[in-house]
PDB file of C-alpha atoms in Angstrom:
ATOM      1  CA  MET A   1     128.402 -30.301-174.760  1.00 48.00           C
ATOM      2  CA  PRO A   2     131.466 -31.579-176.744  1.00 56.00           C
ATOM      3  CA  ASP A   3     131.547 -34.798-178.995  1.00 82.00           C
ATOM      4  CA  THR A   4     131.460 -38.123-176.980  1.00 91.00           C
ATOM      5  CA  ALA A   5     133.561 -41.391-178.333  1.00 93.00           C
ATOM      6  CA  LEU A   6     129.799 -43.219-178.451  1.00 94.00           C
ATOM      7  CA  GLY A   7     128.496 -40.350-180.082  1.00 95.00           C
ATOM      8  CA  LEU A   8     131.555 -40.212-183.005  1.00 94.00           C
ATOM      9  CA  TRP A   9     131.265 -43.866-183.136  1.00 95.00           C
ATOM     10  CA  LEU A  10     127.622 -43.385-183.849  1.00 96.00           C
ATOM     11  CA  LYS A  11     127.027 -40.641-186.306  1.00 96.00           C
ATOM     12  CA  GLY A  12     130.153 -42.414-188.685  1.00 95.00           C
ATOM     13  CA  LEU A  13     128.239 -45.570-188.916  1.00 96.00           C
ATOM     14  CA  ARG A  14     124.887 -43.970-189.040  1.00 96.00           C
ATOM     15  CA  GLN A  15     126.622 -42.259-192.092  1.00 96.00           C
ATOM     16  CA  GLU A  16     128.712 -44.697-193.554  1.00 95.00           C
ATOM     17  CA  LYS A  17     124.996 -46.072-194.602  1.00 96.00           C
ATOM     18  CA  LYS A  18     123.825 -43.178-195.701  1.00 97.00           C
ATOM     19  CA  LEU A  19     121.251 -42.702-193.425  1.00 97.00           C
ATOM     20  CA  SER A  20     119.430 -39.824-191.323  1.00 97.00           C
ATOM     21  CA  LEU A  21     118.764 -39.218-188.271  1.00 97.00           C
ATOM     22  CA  ARG A  22     114.872 -40.503-188.964  1.00 97.00           C
ATOM     23  CA  ASP A  23     115.651 -43.784-191.162  1.00 97.00           C
ATOM     24  CA  LEU A  24     117.807 -45.172-188.574  1.00 98.00           C
ATOM     25  CA  GLY A  25     115.017 -44.160-186.074  1.00 97.00           C
ATOM     26  CA  GLN A  26     112.604 -45.770-188.022  1.00 97.00           C
ATOM     27  CA  ARG A  27     114.840 -48.545-188.791  1.00 97.00           C
ATOM     28  CA  SER A  28     115.914 -48.223-185.097  1.00 97.00           C
ATOM     29  CA  GLU A  29     112.395 -47.881-183.152  1.00 97.00           C
ATOM     30  CA  VAL A  30     114.593 -45.740-181.041  1.00 97.00           C
ATOM     31  CA  ASP A  31     113.139 -42.164-181.327  1.00 97.00           C
ATOM     32  CA  HIS A  32     115.888 -39.762-184.046  1.00 97.00           C
ATOM     33  CA  ALA A  33     115.662 -37.141-181.081  1.00 97.00           C
ATOM     34  CA  TYR A  34     117.235 -39.937-178.750  1.00 97.00           C
ATOM     35  CA  ILE A  35     119.764 -40.771-181.258  1.00 97.00           C
ATOM     36  CA  HIS A  36     120.823 -36.988-182.080  1.00 97.00           C
ATOM     37  CA  ARG A  37     121.564 -36.399-177.804  1.00 96.00           C
ATOM     38  CA  LEU A  38     123.603 -40.149-178.260  1.00 96.00           C
ATOM     39  CA  GLU A  39     125.779 -38.326-181.409  1.00 95.00           C
ATOM     40  CA  THR A  40     125.891 -35.129-179.943  1.00 94.00           C
ATOM     41  CA  GLY A  41     126.850 -36.683-176.907  1.00 92.00           C
ATOM     42  CA  VAL A  42     123.826 -35.277-174.618  1.00 93.00           C
ATOM     43  CA  LYS A  43     122.813 -38.975-173.864  1.00 91.00           C
ATOM     44  CA  GLU A  44     125.850 -41.209-172.809  1.00 86.00           C
ATOM     45  CA  ALA A  45     124.682 -44.403-172.062  1.00 86.00           C
ATOM     46  CA  PRO A  46     121.679 -45.951-173.667  1.00 94.00           C
ATOM     47  CA  SER A  47     121.007 -49.026-172.742  1.00 95.00           C
ATOM     48  CA  GLU A  48     121.387 -53.110-173.769  1.00 95.00           C
ATOM     49  CA  ASP A  49     118.056 -52.957-175.280  1.00 97.00           C
ATOM     50  CA  VAL A  50     118.561 -50.232-177.945  1.00 97.00           C
ATOM     51  CA  LEU A  51     121.998 -49.869-178.523  1.00 96.00           C
ATOM     52  CA  ASP A  52     121.448 -53.708-179.484  1.00 97.00           C
ATOM     53  CA  ARG A  53     118.246 -51.781-182.246  1.00 97.00           C
ATOM     54  CA  LEU A  54     120.968 -49.348-182.915  1.00 97.00           C
ATOM     55  CA  ALA A  55     122.860 -52.014-184.338  1.00 97.00           C
ATOM     56  CA  GLN A  56     120.806 -53.572-186.308  1.00 97.00           C
ATOM     57  CA  ALA A  57     119.545 -51.271-187.847  1.00 98.00           C
ATOM     58  CA  LEU A  58     122.738 -50.417-188.994  1.00 98.00           C
ATOM     59  CA  ALA A  59     123.987 -53.914-189.657  1.00 97.00           C
ATOM     60  CA  ALA A  60     126.514 -53.148-187.259  1.00 96.00           C
ATOM     61  CA  SER A  61     129.434 -56.120-187.611  1.00 95.00           C
ATOM     62  CA  LYS A  62     130.088 -58.149-183.937  1.00 95.00           C
ATOM     63  CA  ARG A  63     133.486 -55.008-183.667  1.00 95.00           C
ATOM     64  CA  ASP A  64     131.408 -52.338-184.314  1.00 95.00           C
ATOM     65  CA  ARG A  65     128.743 -53.823-182.190  1.00 95.00           C
ATOM     66  CA  ASP A  66     130.898 -54.807-179.356  1.00 95.00           C
ATOM     67  CA  VAL A  67     132.820 -50.766-179.744  1.00 95.00           C
ATOM     68  CA  LEU A  68     129.568 -49.687-179.237  1.00 94.00           C
ATOM     69  CA  ARG A  69     128.570 -51.715-176.919  1.00 94.00           C
ATOM     70  CA  HIS A  70     132.486 -50.764-175.298  1.00 93.00           C
ATOM     71  CA  LEU A  71     132.077 -46.888-175.727  1.00 94.00           C
ATOM     72  CA  ALA A  72     128.951 -46.590-174.001  1.00 93.00           C
ATOM     73  CA  ARG A  73     130.000 -48.463-170.383  1.00 91.00           C
ATOM     74  CA  GLN A  74     132.819 -46.465-170.363  1.00 89.00           C
ATOM     75  CA  THR A  75     132.536 -42.932-171.272  1.00 86.00           C
ATOM     76  CA  ASN A  76     135.556 -41.137-171.040  1.00 86.00           C
ATOM     77  CA  VAL A  77     136.934 -42.882-174.509  1.00 88.00           C
ATOM     78  CA  ASP A  78     139.402 -39.953-175.973  1.00 85.00           C
ATOM     79  CA  PRO A  79     137.434 -39.402-178.936  1.00 87.00           C
ATOM     80  CA  ASN A  80     140.723 -38.484-181.370  1.00 85.00           C
ATOM     81  CA  ILE A  81     142.016 -43.001-180.856  1.00 89.00           C
ATOM     82  CA  LEU A  82     138.703 -43.568-183.083  1.00 90.00           C
ATOM     83  CA  GLU A  83     140.132 -42.671-186.345  1.00 89.00           C
ATOM     84  CA  PHE A  84     142.973 -45.012-185.881  1.00 91.00           C
ATOM     85  CA  VAL A  85     140.502 -47.495-184.512  1.00 93.00           C
ATOM     86  CA  ARG A  86     138.495 -47.000-188.124  1.00 90.00           C
ATOM     87  CA  LYS A  87     140.931 -47.329-189.832  1.00 92.00           C
ATOM     88  CA  ASP A  88     142.950 -49.937-188.395  1.00 93.00           C
ATOM     89  CA  GLN A  89     140.095 -52.639-189.510  1.00 92.00           C
ATOM     90  CA  SER A  90     141.852 -55.019-187.275  1.00 93.00           C
ATOM     91  CA  ILE A  91     141.677 -53.640-183.820  1.00 94.00           C
ATOM     92  CA  SER A  92     139.530 -55.421-181.678  1.00 92.00           C
ATOM     93  CA  ALA A  93     137.560 -54.147-179.590  1.00 90.00           C
ATOM     94  CA  ASP A  94     139.302 -55.553-176.272  1.00 90.00           C
ATOM     95  CA  GLU A  95     142.264 -53.746-178.051  1.00 92.00           C
ATOM     96  CA  LEU A  96     140.360 -51.004-177.911  1.00 92.00           C
ATOM     97  CA  GLN A  97     139.627 -50.849-174.385  1.00 90.00           C
ATOM     98  CA  MET A  98     143.296 -51.166-173.708  1.00 89.00           C
ATOM     99  CA  LEU A  99     144.767 -49.014-176.304  1.00 89.00           C
ATOM    100  CA  SER A 100     141.921 -46.469-173.969  1.00 85.00           C
ATOM    101  CA  THR A 101     143.321 -46.699-171.021  1.00 83.00           C
ATOM    102  CA  VAL A 102     147.175 -45.810-172.382  1.00 78.00           C
ATOM    103  CA  VAL A 103     148.622 -42.639-170.444  1.00 64.00           C
ATOM    104  CA  ASN A 104     150.197 -40.365-172.596  1.00 62.00           C
ATOM    105  CA  ARG A 105     151.722 -38.193-169.751  1.00 61.00           C
ATOM    106  CA  GLY A 106     152.883 -34.888-171.474  1.00 60.00           C
ATOM    107  CA  THR A 107     154.082 -36.414-174.933  1.00 67.00           C
ATOM    108  CA  ARG A 108     151.191 -36.945-177.665  1.00 70.00           C
ATOM    109  CA  ALA A 109     149.448 -39.736-178.726  1.00 75.00           C
ATOM    110  CA  ASP A 110     151.107 -42.867-180.490  1.00 86.00           C
ATOM    111  CA  TYR A 111     148.200 -45.374-181.022  1.00 89.00           C
ATOM    112  CA  ALA A 112     150.290 -47.620-183.368  1.00 90.00           C
ATOM    113  CA  THR A 113     152.998 -47.654-180.780  1.00 89.00           C
ATOM    114  CA  SER A 114     150.768 -48.563-177.735  1.00 90.00           C
ATOM    115  CA  LEU A 115     148.586 -50.924-179.838  1.00 92.00           C
ATOM    116  CA  ALA A 116     152.251 -53.050-181.250  1.00 92.00           C
ATOM    117  CA  ARG A 117     153.099 -53.129-177.310  1.00 90.00           C
ATOM    118  CA  ILE A 118     149.342 -53.769-176.027  1.00 91.00           C
ATOM    119  CA  ARG A 119     150.106 -56.830-178.688  1.00 92.00           C
ATOM    120  CA  ARG A 120     153.013 -57.712-177.510  1.00 91.00           C
ATOM    121  CA  MET A 121     152.363 -58.022-173.994  1.00 88.00           C
ATOM    122  CA  MET A 122     149.397 -60.609-175.245  1.00 85.00           C
ATOM    123  CA  MET A 123     151.104 -62.894-177.346  1.00 86.00           C
ATOM    124  CA  ASP A 124     154.118 -62.994-174.592  1.00 82.00           C
ATOM    125  CA  GLU A 125     151.023 -64.096-172.066  1.00 77.00           C
ATOM    126  CA  ASP A 126     150.027 -66.470-174.514  1.00 71.00           C
ATOM    127  CA  ASP A 127     153.326 -67.883-174.601  1.00 67.00           C
ATOM    128  CA  GLY A 128     154.502 -68.149-170.716  1.00 56.00           C
TER     129      GLY A 128
END
């Protein structure tokens, strides 16, 4: 099964903290094998309780918690978007949600341009 956005984000958070699967399992009281299945995409829809325990054990920021929740609810998010979002800490979970719905017909995704358009639209709504 291919990697999922949720699995990649979770694995990235775990690796940033330099935790093994077993370490995270012990800290979160979530079976390390289940965490592995989440990271590899075998499982895609953890409960809110499991997400909360994992986020707490990882000392995840509010943004990372929100991103985890979004990715758990929307299992079809393109994993390629995550590198862009991880590099730009200013991108909120709400912006990720909008960005992940943008369709790039026949062209390679240009996340920076799409994000700029989303932010302009949001500013126009606030002004209007």
